[in-house]
Amino acid sequence: MAADSTQYAFFVIFAAMMAYAAVNDILTMTISNRLTAGLVVGFVAFAPLIGMDWQTFALHGLAGALVLAVAFFCFAMGWIGGGDAKLAAVIALWVGIGNTLSFIVLASLLGGALTMLLLAFRRSVVPIFLIRQAWVQRLHDEKGGVPYGVALAAAGLATFPDTVWMRVATG
């Protein structure tokens, strides 16, 4: 891969994986461990390519670890799913310690908006041709969860332009 295309590859990969996480969470209410592992591997593989120093690398790791600890507490309390906890942590790994608070605040706001939309959807009558879809039934079920991966992925994408990755790509 040419050096000029390498600097954009991480953005394309991150964006594609966020889109996959959001769509998969809507369709299946799950976030794959392979996806989160792939994001970790991608971070480790691309960090040296952008010249990330060890201190910055460690701070990104610290961001991921802190979010993982808090997110697994939320998981243990039954507030979020395990896949959501892992996805939040790996997004924090990518956006770094300086952007993690912005990411969490934005994910919370988007998650609240998503929840409100989902509650309104659950009170609505869905056409028969649509309600026959298993994923629509899961979303429409009042006892069902919220595909919070959608909010996490959107917040990750919205936060990404402020990261070291984009500073390197834009010179």
mmCIF file of C-alpha atoms in Angstrom:
data_model
loop_
_atom_site.group_PDB
_atom_site.id
_atom_site.type_symbol
_atom_site.label_atom_id
_atom_site.label_comp_id
_atom_site.label_asym_id
_atom_site.label_seq_id
_atom_site.Cartn_x
_atom_site.Cartn_y
_atom_site.Cartn_z
ATOM 1 C CA MET A 1 0.000 0.000 0.000
ATOM 2 C CA ALA A 2 1.418 3.378 -0.944
ATOM 3 C CA ALA A 3 2.287 5.766 1.853
ATOM 4 C CA ASP A 4 -0.278 8.350 0.730
ATOM 5 C CA SER A 5 -3.109 5.801 0.711
ATOM 6 C CA THR A 6 -1.976 4.287 4.025
ATOM 7 C CA GLN A 7 -2.763 7.480 5.898
ATOM 8 C CA TYR A 8 -6.416 7.221 4.832
ATOM 9 C CA ALA A 9 -6.799 3.458 5.199
ATOM 10 C CA PHE A 10 -7.302 3.665 8.972
ATOM 11 C CA PHE A 11 -10.153 6.127 8.529
ATOM 12 C CA VAL A 12 -11.897 3.940 5.953
ATOM 13 C CA ILE A 13 -11.436 0.828 8.091
ATOM 14 C CA PHE A 14 -12.643 2.566 11.259
ATOM 15 C CA ALA A 15 -15.671 4.054 9.475
ATOM 16 C CA ALA A 16 -16.566 0.724 7.832
ATOM 17 C CA MET A 17 -16.313 -1.110 11.147
ATOM 18 C CA MET A 18 -18.489 1.496 12.872
ATOM 19 C CA ALA A 19 -21.110 1.157 10.134
ATOM 20 C CA TYR A 20 -20.970 -2.631 10.430
ATOM 21 C CA ALA A 21 -21.358 -2.433 14.229
ATOM 22 C CA ALA A 22 -24.402 -0.169 13.959
ATOM 23 C CA VAL A 23 -26.166 -2.181 11.260
ATOM 24 C CA ASN A 24 -25.386 -5.518 12.922
ATOM 25 C CA ASP A 25 -26.674 -4.239 16.267
ATOM 26 C CA ILE A 26 -29.937 -3.113 14.651
ATOM 27 C CA LEU A 27 -30.398 -6.411 12.833
ATOM 28 C CA THR A 28 -29.266 -8.843 15.528
ATOM 29 C CA MET A 29 -28.963 -6.889 18.793
ATOM 30 C CA THR A 30 -25.394 -8.171 19.059
ATOM 31 C CA ILE A 31 -21.915 -6.777 18.526
ATOM 32 C CA SER A 32 -19.430 -9.367 17.403
ATOM 33 C CA ASN A 33 -16.330 -10.115 19.437
ATOM 34 C CA ARG A 34 -14.533 -10.434 16.098
ATOM 35 C CA LEU A 35 -15.424 -6.838 15.311
ATOM 36 C CA THR A 36 -14.049 -5.487 18.568
ATOM 37 C CA ALA A 37 -10.957 -7.700 18.279
ATOM 38 C CA GLY A 38 -10.485 -6.471 14.715
ATOM 39 C CA LEU A 39 -10.632 -2.880 15.896
ATOM 40 C CA VAL A 40 -7.973 -3.570 18.529
ATOM 41 C CA VAL A 41 -5.752 -5.292 15.959
ATOM 42 C CA GLY A 42 -6.335 -2.434 13.522
ATOM 43 C CA PHE A 43 -5.334 0.124 16.140
ATOM 44 C CA VAL A 44 -2.146 -1.769 17.013
ATOM 45 C CA ALA A 45 -1.297 -2.248 13.329
ATOM 46 C CA PHE A 46 -1.924 1.330 12.239
ATOM 47 C CA ALA A 47 -0.469 3.213 15.230
ATOM 48 C CA PRO A 48 3.156 2.674 14.136
ATOM 49 C CA LEU A 49 2.273 3.607 10.543
ATOM 50 C CA ILE A 50 1.268 7.111 11.616
ATOM 51 C CA GLY A 51 4.328 7.454 13.848
ATOM 52 C CA MET A 52 2.434 7.248 17.128
ATOM 53 C CA ASP A 53 4.941 7.411 19.992
ATOM 54 C CA TRP A 54 4.802 5.036 22.967
ATOM 55 C CA GLN A 55 3.424 7.670 25.340
ATOM 56 C CA THR A 56 0.497 8.470 23.031
ATOM 57 C CA PHE A 57 -0.019 4.752 22.421
ATOM 58 C CA ALA A 58 -0.159 4.163 26.179
ATOM 59 C CA LEU A 59 -2.610 7.022 26.705
ATOM 60 C CA HIS A 60 -4.890 5.567 24.041
ATOM 61 C CA GLY A 61 -4.640 2.229 25.844
ATOM 62 C CA LEU A 62 -5.479 3.938 29.132
ATOM 63 C CA ALA A 63 -8.578 5.509 27.562
ATOM 64 C CA GLY A 64 -9.737 2.103 26.368
ATOM 65 C CA ALA A 65 -9.045 0.476 29.741
ATOM 66 C CA LEU A 66 -10.872 3.182 31.707
ATOM 67 C CA VAL A 67 -13.928 2.996 29.474
ATOM 68 C CA LEU A 68 -13.847 -0.805 29.629
ATOM 69 C CA ALA A 69 -13.871 -0.693 33.446
ATOM 70 C CA VAL A 70 -16.782 1.747 33.602
ATOM 71 C CA ALA A 71 -18.676 0.012 30.799
ATOM 72 C CA PHE A 72 -18.358 -3.394 32.429
ATOM 73 C CA PHE A 73 -19.716 -1.924 35.641
ATOM 74 C CA CYS A 74 -22.690 -0.707 33.577
ATOM 75 C CA PHE A 75 -22.954 -4.186 32.052
ATOM 76 C CA ALA A 76 -22.890 -5.804 35.496
ATOM 77 C CA MET A 77 -25.728 -3.493 36.554
ATOM 78 C CA GLY A 78 -27.737 -4.562 33.498
ATOM 79 C CA TRP A 79 -27.715 -1.111 31.927
ATOM 80 C CA ILE A 80 -25.888 -2.051 28.711
ATOM 81 C CA GLY A 81 -24.928 -5.213 26.886
ATOM 82 C CA GLY A 82 -21.494 -6.796 26.935
ATOM 83 C CA GLY A 83 -20.946 -6.048 23.264
ATOM 84 C CA ASP A 84 -21.766 -2.390 23.903
ATOM 85 C CA ALA A 85 -19.215 -2.310 26.730
ATOM 86 C CA LYS A 86 -16.481 -3.744 24.524
ATOM 87 C CA LEU A 87 -17.372 -1.499 21.592
ATOM 88 C CA ALA A 88 -17.296 1.628 23.775
ATOM 89 C CA ALA A 89 -13.867 0.646 25.080
ATOM 90 C CA VAL A 90 -12.384 -0.017 21.670
ATOM 91 C CA ILE A 91 -13.759 3.254 20.307
ATOM 92 C CA ALA A 92 -12.121 5.051 23.258
ATOM 93 C CA LEU A 93 -8.890 3.258 22.323
ATOM 94 C CA TRP A 94 -9.100 4.745 18.841
ATOM 95 C CA VAL A 95 -10.200 8.272 19.798
ATOM 96 C CA GLY A 96 -7.711 8.588 22.653
ATOM 97 C CA ILE A 97 -7.728 10.005 26.149
ATOM 98 C CA GLY A 98 -8.224 13.596 24.987
ATOM 99 C CA ASN A 99 -11.412 12.780 23.090
ATOM 100 C CA THR A 100 -12.920 10.115 25.331
ATOM 101 C CA LEU A 101 -15.084 12.466 27.388
ATOM 102 C CA SER A 102 -16.499 14.050 24.210
ATOM 103 C CA PHE A 103 -17.158 10.575 22.836
ATOM 104 C CA ILE A 104 -18.936 9.428 26.023
ATOM 105 C CA VAL A 105 -21.067 12.578 26.288
ATOM 106 C CA LEU A 106 -22.059 12.391 22.635
ATOM 107 C CA ALA A 107 -22.778 8.639 22.882
ATOM 108 C CA SER A 108 -24.984 9.323 25.909
ATOM 109 C CA LEU A 109 -26.931 12.042 24.107
ATOM 110 C CA LEU A 110 -27.315 9.968 20.948
ATOM 111 C CA GLY A 111 -28.257 6.933 23.034
ATOM 112 C CA GLY A 112 -30.967 8.947 24.766
ATOM 113 C CA ALA A 113 -32.322 10.156 21.429
ATOM 114 C CA LEU A 114 -32.205 6.606 20.052
ATOM 115 C CA THR A 115 -34.086 5.332 23.088
ATOM 116 C CA MET A 116 -36.782 7.980 22.684
ATOM 117 C CA LEU A 117 -37.174 7.126 18.984
ATOM 118 C CA LEU A 118 -37.356 3.436 19.797
ATOM 119 C CA LEU A 119 -40.008 4.027 22.467
ATOM 120 C CA ALA A 120 -42.091 5.979 19.951
ATOM 121 C CA PHE A 121 -41.601 3.209 17.385
ATOM 122 C CA ARG A 122 -42.728 0.618 19.911
ATOM 123 C CA ARG A 123 -45.976 2.544 20.465
ATOM 124 C CA SER A 124 -46.674 2.705 16.737
ATOM 125 C CA VAL A 125 -48.503 0.284 14.491
ATOM 126 C CA VAL A 126 -46.116 -1.339 12.039
ATOM 127 C CA PRO A 127 -47.329 -2.519 8.624
ATOM 128 C CA ILE A 128 -47.708 -6.300 8.394
ATOM 129 C CA PHE A 129 -45.112 -6.701 5.640
ATOM 130 C CA LEU A 130 -42.533 -4.994 7.859
ATOM 131 C CA ILE A 131 -43.407 -6.558 11.217
ATOM 132 C CA ARG A 132 -42.796 -10.004 9.693
ATOM 133 C CA GLN A 133 -39.078 -9.234 9.722
ATOM 134 C CA ALA A 134 -37.411 -10.749 12.791
ATOM 135 C CA TRP A 135 -35.208 -7.709 13.383
ATOM 136 C CA VAL A 136 -38.224 -5.377 13.238
ATOM 137 C CA GLN A 137 -40.036 -7.592 15.738
ATOM 138 C CA ARG A 138 -37.029 -7.379 18.103
ATOM 139 C CA LEU A 139 -36.936 -3.603 17.836
ATOM 140 C CA HIS A 140 -40.716 -3.317 18.274
ATOM 141 C CA ASP A 141 -40.827 -5.591 21.334
ATOM 142 C CA GLU A 142 -41.485 -3.452 24.427
ATOM 143 C CA LYS A 143 -39.375 -5.811 26.513
ATOM 144 C CA GLY A 144 -36.497 -5.649 24.031
ATOM 145 C CA GLY A 145 -33.305 -3.751 24.528
ATOM 146 C CA VAL A 146 -31.869 -0.761 22.729
ATOM 147 C CA PRO A 147 -29.274 -1.312 19.984
ATOM 148 C CA TYR A 148 -26.887 1.065 21.739
ATOM 149 C CA GLY A 149 -24.114 0.143 19.314
ATOM 150 C CA VAL A 150 -25.779 2.564 16.899
ATOM 151 C CA ALA A 151 -25.223 5.496 19.267
ATOM 152 C CA LEU A 152 -21.690 4.345 20.101
ATOM 153 C CA ALA A 153 -20.731 4.003 16.445
ATOM 154 C CA ALA A 154 -22.235 7.395 15.543
ATOM 155 C CA ALA A 155 -20.437 9.073 18.450
ATOM 156 C CA GLY A 156 -17.194 7.361 17.460
ATOM 157 C CA LEU A 157 -17.502 8.627 13.894
ATOM 158 C CA ALA A 158 -18.422 12.134 15.055
ATOM 159 C CA THR A 159 -15.456 12.243 17.435
ATOM 160 C CA PHE A 160 -12.938 10.760 14.989
ATOM 161 C CA PRO A 161 -12.151 14.000 13.076
ATOM 162 C CA ASP A 162 -10.638 15.454 16.277
ATOM 163 C CA THR A 163 -8.196 12.566 16.758
ATOM 164 C CA VAL A 164 -4.497 12.127 16.114
ATOM 165 C CA TRP A 165 -5.439 9.918 13.171
ATOM 166 C CA MET A 166 -7.018 12.796 11.288
ATOM 167 C CA ARG A 167 -4.307 15.272 12.261
ATOM 168 C CA VAL A 168 -1.772 12.972 10.622
ATOM 169 C CA ALA A 169 -3.953 12.408 7.548
ATOM 170 C CA THR A 170 -4.559 16.112 6.967
ATOM 171 C CA GLY A 171 -0.978 17.125 7.681
#
